[in-house]
Short mmCIF file of C-alpha atoms in Angstrom, two decimals:
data_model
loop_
_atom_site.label_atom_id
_atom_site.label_comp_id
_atom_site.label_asym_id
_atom_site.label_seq_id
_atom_site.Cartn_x
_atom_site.Cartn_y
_atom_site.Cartn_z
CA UNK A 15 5.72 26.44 10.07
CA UNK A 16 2.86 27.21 7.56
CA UNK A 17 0.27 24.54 7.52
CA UNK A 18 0.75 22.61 4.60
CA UNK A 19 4.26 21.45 6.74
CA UNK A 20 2.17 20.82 10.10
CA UNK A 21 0.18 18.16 8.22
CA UNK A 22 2.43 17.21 6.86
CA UNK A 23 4.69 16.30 10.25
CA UNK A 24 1.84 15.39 11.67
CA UNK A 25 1.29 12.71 8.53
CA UNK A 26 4.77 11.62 9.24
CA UNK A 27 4.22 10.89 13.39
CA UNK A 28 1.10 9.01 12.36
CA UNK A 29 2.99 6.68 9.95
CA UNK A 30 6.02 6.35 12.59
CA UNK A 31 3.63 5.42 15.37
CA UNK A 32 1.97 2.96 13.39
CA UNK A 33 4.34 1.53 10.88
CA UNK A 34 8.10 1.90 12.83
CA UNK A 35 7.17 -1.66 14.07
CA UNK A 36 5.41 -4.26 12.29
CA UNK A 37 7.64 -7.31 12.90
CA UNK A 38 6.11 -7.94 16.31
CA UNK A 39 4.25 -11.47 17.26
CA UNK A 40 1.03 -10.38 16.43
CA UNK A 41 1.31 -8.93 12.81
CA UNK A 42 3.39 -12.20 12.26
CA UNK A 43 0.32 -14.23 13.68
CA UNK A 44 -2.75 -12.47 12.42
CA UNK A 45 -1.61 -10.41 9.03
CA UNK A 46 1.61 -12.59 7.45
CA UNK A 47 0.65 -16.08 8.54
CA UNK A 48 -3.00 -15.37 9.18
CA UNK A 49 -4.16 -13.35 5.76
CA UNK A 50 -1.04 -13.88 3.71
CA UNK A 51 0.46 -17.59 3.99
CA UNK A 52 3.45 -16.22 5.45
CA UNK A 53 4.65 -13.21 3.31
CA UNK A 54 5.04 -9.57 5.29
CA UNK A 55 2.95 -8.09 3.07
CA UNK A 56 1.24 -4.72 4.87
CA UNK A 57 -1.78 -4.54 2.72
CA UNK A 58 -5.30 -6.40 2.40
CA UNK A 59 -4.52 -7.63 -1.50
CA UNK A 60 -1.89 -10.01 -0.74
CA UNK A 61 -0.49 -12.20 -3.55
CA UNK A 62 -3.90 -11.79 -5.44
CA UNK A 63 -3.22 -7.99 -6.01
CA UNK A 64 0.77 -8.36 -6.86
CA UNK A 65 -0.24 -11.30 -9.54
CA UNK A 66 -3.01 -9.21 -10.44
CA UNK A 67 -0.99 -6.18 -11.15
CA UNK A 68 1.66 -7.95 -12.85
CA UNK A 69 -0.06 -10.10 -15.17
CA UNK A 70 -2.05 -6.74 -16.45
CA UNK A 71 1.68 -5.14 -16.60
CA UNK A 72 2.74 -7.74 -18.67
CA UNK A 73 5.61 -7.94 -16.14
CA UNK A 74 8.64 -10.23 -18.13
CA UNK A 75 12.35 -10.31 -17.15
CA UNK A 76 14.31 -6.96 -17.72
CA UNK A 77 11.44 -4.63 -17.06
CA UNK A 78 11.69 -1.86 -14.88
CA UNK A 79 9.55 -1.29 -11.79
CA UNK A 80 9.40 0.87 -8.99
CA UNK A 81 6.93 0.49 -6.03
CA UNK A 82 5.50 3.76 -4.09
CA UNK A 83 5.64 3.32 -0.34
CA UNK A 84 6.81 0.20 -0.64
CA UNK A 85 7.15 -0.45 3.15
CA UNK A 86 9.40 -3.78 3.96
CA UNK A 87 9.74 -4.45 0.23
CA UNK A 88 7.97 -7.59 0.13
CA UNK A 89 6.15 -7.14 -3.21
CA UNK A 90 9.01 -5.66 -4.35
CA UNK A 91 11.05 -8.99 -3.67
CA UNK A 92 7.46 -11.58 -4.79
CA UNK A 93 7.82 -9.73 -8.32
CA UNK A 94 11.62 -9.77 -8.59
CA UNK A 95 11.22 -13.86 -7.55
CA UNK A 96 8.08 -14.61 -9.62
CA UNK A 97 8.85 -12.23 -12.92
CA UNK A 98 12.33 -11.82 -12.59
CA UNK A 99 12.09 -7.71 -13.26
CA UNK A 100 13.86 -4.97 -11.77
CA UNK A 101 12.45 -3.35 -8.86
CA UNK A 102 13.16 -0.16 -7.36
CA UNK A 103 11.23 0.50 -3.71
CA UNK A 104 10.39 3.67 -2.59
CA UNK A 105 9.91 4.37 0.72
CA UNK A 106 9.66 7.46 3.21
CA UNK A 107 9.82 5.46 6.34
CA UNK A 108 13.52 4.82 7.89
CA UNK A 109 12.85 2.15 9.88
CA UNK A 110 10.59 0.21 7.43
CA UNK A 111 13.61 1.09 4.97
CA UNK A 112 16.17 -0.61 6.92
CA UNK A 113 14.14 -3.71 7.48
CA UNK A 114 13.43 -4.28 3.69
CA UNK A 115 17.06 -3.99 3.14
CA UNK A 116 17.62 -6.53 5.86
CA UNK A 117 15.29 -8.66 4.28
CA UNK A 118 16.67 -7.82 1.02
CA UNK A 119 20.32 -8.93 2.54
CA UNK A 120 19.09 -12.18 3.30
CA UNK A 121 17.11 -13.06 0.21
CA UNK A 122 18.03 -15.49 -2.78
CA UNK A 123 20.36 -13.69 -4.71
CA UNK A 124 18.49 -13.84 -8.01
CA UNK A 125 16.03 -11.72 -5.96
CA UNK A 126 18.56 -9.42 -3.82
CA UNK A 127 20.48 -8.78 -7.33
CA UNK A 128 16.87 -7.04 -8.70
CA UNK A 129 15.57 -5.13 -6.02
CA UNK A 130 17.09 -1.54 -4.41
CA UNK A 131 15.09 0.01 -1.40
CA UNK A 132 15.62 4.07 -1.48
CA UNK A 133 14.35 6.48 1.04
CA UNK A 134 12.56 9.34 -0.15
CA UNK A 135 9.22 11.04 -0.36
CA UNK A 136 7.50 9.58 -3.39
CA UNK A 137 6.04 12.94 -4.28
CA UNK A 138 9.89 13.97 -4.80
CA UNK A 139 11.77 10.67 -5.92
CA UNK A 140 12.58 11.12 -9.69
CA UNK A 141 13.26 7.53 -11.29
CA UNK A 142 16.63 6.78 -12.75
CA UNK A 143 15.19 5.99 -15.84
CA UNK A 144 11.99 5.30 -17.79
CA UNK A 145 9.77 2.86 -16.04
CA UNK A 146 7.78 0.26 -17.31
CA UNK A 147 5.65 -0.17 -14.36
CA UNK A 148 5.22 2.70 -11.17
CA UNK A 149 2.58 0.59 -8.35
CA UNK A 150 1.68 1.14 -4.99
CA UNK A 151 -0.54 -1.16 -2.77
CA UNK A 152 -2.28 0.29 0.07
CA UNK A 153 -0.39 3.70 0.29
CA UNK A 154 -1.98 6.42 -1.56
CA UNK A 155 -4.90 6.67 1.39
CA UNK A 156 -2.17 7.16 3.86
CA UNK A 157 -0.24 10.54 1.22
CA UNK A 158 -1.29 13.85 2.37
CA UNK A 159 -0.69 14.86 -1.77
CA UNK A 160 -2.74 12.61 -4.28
CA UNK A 161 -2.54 15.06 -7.03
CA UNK A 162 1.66 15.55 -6.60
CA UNK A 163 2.04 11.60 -6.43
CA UNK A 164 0.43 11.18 -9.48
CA UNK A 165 2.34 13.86 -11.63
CA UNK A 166 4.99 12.37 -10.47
CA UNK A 167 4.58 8.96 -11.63
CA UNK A 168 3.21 9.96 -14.54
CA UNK A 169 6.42 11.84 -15.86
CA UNK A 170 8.41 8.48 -14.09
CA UNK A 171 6.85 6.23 -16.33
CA UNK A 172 8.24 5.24 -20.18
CA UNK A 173 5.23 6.39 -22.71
CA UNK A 174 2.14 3.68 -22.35
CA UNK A 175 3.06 1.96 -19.28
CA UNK A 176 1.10 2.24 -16.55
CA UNK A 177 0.61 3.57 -13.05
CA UNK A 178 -1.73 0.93 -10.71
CA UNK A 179 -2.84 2.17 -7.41
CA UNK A 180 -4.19 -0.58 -4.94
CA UNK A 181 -6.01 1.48 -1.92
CA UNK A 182 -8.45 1.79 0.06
CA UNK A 183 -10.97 4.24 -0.56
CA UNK A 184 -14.23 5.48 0.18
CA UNK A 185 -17.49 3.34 0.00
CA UNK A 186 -20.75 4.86 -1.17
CA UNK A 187 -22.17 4.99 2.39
CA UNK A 188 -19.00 6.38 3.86
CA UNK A 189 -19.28 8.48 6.49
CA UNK A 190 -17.05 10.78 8.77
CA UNK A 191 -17.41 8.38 11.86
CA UNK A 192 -15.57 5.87 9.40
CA UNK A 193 -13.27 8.71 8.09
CA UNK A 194 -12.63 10.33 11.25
CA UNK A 195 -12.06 6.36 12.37
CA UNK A 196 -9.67 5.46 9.48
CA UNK A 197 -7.48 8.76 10.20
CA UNK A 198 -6.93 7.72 14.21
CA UNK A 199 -6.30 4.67 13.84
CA UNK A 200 -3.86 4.65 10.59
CA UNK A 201 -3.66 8.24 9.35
CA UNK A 202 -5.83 7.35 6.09
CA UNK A 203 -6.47 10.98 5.23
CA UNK A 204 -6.93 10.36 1.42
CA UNK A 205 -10.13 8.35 1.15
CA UNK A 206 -11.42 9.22 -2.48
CA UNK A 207 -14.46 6.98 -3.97
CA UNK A 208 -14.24 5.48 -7.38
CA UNK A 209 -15.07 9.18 -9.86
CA UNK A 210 -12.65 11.52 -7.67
CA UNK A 211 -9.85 8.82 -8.19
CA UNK A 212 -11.15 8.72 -12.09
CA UNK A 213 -10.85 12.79 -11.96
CA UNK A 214 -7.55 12.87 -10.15
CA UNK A 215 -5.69 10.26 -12.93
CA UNK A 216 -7.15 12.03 -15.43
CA UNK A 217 -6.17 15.06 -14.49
CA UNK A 218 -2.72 14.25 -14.19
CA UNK A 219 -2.60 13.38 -17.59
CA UNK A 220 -3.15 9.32 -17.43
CA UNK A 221 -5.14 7.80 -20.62
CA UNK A 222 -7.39 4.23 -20.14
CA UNK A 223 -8.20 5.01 -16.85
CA UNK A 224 -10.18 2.11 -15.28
CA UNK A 225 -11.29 1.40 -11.18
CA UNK A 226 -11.96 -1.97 -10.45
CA UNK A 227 -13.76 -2.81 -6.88
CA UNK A 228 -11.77 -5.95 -5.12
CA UNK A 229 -13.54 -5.01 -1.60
CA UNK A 230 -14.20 -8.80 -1.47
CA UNK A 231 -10.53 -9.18 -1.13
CA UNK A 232 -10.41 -6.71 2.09
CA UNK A 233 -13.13 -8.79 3.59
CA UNK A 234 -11.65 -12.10 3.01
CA UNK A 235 -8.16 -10.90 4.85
CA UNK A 236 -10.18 -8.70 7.51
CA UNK A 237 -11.87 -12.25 8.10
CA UNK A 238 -8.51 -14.52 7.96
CA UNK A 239 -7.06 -11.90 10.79
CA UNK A 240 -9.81 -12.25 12.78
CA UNK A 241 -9.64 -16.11 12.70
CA UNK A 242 -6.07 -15.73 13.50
CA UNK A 243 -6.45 -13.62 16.33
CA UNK A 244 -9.17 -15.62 17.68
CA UNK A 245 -6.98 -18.86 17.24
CA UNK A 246 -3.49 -17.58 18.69
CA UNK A 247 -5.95 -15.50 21.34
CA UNK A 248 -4.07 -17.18 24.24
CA UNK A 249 -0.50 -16.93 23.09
CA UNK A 250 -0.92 -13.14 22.33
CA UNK A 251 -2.81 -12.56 25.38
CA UNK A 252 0.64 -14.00 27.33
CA UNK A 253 2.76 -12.01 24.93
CA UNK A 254 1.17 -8.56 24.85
CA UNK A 255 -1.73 -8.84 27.02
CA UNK A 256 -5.63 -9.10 26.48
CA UNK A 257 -5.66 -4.78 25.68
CA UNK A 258 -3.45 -5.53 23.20
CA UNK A 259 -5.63 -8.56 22.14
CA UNK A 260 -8.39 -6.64 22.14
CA UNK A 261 -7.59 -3.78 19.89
CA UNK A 262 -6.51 -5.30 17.09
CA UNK A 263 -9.90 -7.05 17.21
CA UNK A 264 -12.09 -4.42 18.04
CA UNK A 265 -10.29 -2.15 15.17
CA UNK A 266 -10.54 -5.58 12.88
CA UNK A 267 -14.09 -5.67 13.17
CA UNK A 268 -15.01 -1.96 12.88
CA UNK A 269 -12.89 -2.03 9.39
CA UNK A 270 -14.44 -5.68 8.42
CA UNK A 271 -17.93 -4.00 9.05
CA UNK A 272 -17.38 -0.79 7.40
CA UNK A 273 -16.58 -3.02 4.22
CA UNK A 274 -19.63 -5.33 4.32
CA UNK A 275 -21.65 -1.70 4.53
CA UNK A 276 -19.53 0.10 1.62
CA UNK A 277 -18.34 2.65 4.04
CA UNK A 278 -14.84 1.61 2.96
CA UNK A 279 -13.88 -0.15 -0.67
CA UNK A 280 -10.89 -1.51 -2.02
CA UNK A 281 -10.08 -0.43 -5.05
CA UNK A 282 -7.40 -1.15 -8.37
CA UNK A 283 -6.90 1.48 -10.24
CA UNK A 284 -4.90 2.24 -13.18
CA UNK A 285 -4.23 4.33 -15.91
CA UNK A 286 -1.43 4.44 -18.77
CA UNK A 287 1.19 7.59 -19.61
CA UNK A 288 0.16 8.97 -23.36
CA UNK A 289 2.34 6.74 -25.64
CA UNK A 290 2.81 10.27 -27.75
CA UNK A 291 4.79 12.37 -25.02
CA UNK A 292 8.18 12.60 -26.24
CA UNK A 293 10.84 12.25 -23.92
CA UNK A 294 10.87 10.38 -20.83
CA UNK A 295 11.65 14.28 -19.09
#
């Protein structure tokens, strides 16, 4: 086993150890009903960063989508419902794979009729045809191959459509405690500040690159699961007892406080395939 496959299995416990299970009491009480008004959605952007990317998509009915790591498939399903495109969701993870479809079985069917849920390695999945849209939302800090995802999308997507990339990403006073903090506790091993992920787009070939900052939107939910934890304190403390109770806030507030310092940002970014390529291959 060279190396490049150790981290690579060892990228893959990580995400099994953290992610085989998130349906459990307290990521319904503190993330889905605390942060997100009830939607499973596995990320700090929430319906703000799905409207967000879809308005700037110009996301209509009959448009093609597919969503990197896409976990559950819960923004795969809120843009099916809301914009009434198709959505493919790509996703490594087996067990998060068969609960989106299990979600997906049990949705409306003007929403189960748009979405499919495949499982593959993004840096590998080659789309059926040209999309008009390739997203992921807090994923790419979590691939051990930046530069391969990209490419990737990039030959995925129909000429001038874009690729946008929600993530979390370095701050300007990042440091290794934080990194070394962020790979233990969810195997973020990709944490690029706002000119390496400008270098990396462009140098997989992406025009009209642009980075926002939407850090305010990881504080806002790091403070809404805090509340929630504090306020449902006793019934998870009955459920899964105070250690349990106790690490989700005390790895809550070292990620809330690592925002506040710019240690950690939240960042949008996007850039377009050259509308002058050719061929979708």
């Amino acid at each position: 086993m060279n190396e490049s496959t150790k981290v690579t299995a060892e990228i893959r416990e990580k995400n099994s150890e953290i992610y085989d299970e998130t349906s459990g009491l307290v990521w319904n009480l503190a993330v889905y009903e605390g942060a997100h008004e009830g939607w499973e959605f596995i990320n700090l952007g929430g319906v703000t960063v799905a409207e967000t990317i879809a308005r700037r998509a110009n996301l209509a009915p009959g448009k093609q989508v597919a969503e990197l790591c896409a976990g559950q498939g819960a923004i795969c399903r809120y843009l099916a419902g809301g914009f009434g495109v198709n959505v493919v969701g790509v996703e490594w993870n087996g067990k998060q794979v068969k609960k989106a479809r299990e979600r997906l079985a049990i949705a409306p069917d003007e929403i189960s009729r748009l979405v499919r849920i495949t499982e593959a390695d993004c840096t590998l999945w080659t789309a059926p045809h040209p999309m008009d849209l390739v997203y992921s939302v807090d994923a790419m800090m979590l691939l051990p191959d930046v530069r391969e995802t990209l490419r990737r999308s990039l030959e995925n997507l129909a000429p001038a459509c874009p690729l946008m990339v929600a993530t979390i990403g370095a701050g300007t006073a990042v440091t290794k405690q934080v990194r070394d903090f962020a790979w233990d506790v969810d195997g973020m091993l990709s944490l690029y500040d706002i000119p390496q992920y400008e270098f990396l787009f462009e140098e997989a070939g992406f025009q009209n690159v642009a980075v926002e900052d939407l850090t305010h939107l990881a504080i806002r939910a790091s403070e809404k699961i805090e509340g929630a934890l504090r306020k449902h304190r006793d019934t998870i403390v009955s459920s899964e007892g105070e250690a349990v109770y106790r690490g989700w806030i005390d790895v809550g507030r070292v990620y809330l406080e690592a925002f506040r310092q710019n240690k950690l940002a939240y960042l949008l970014v996007s850039g377009e395939r050259p509308g002058l390529l050719g061929s979708h291959r």
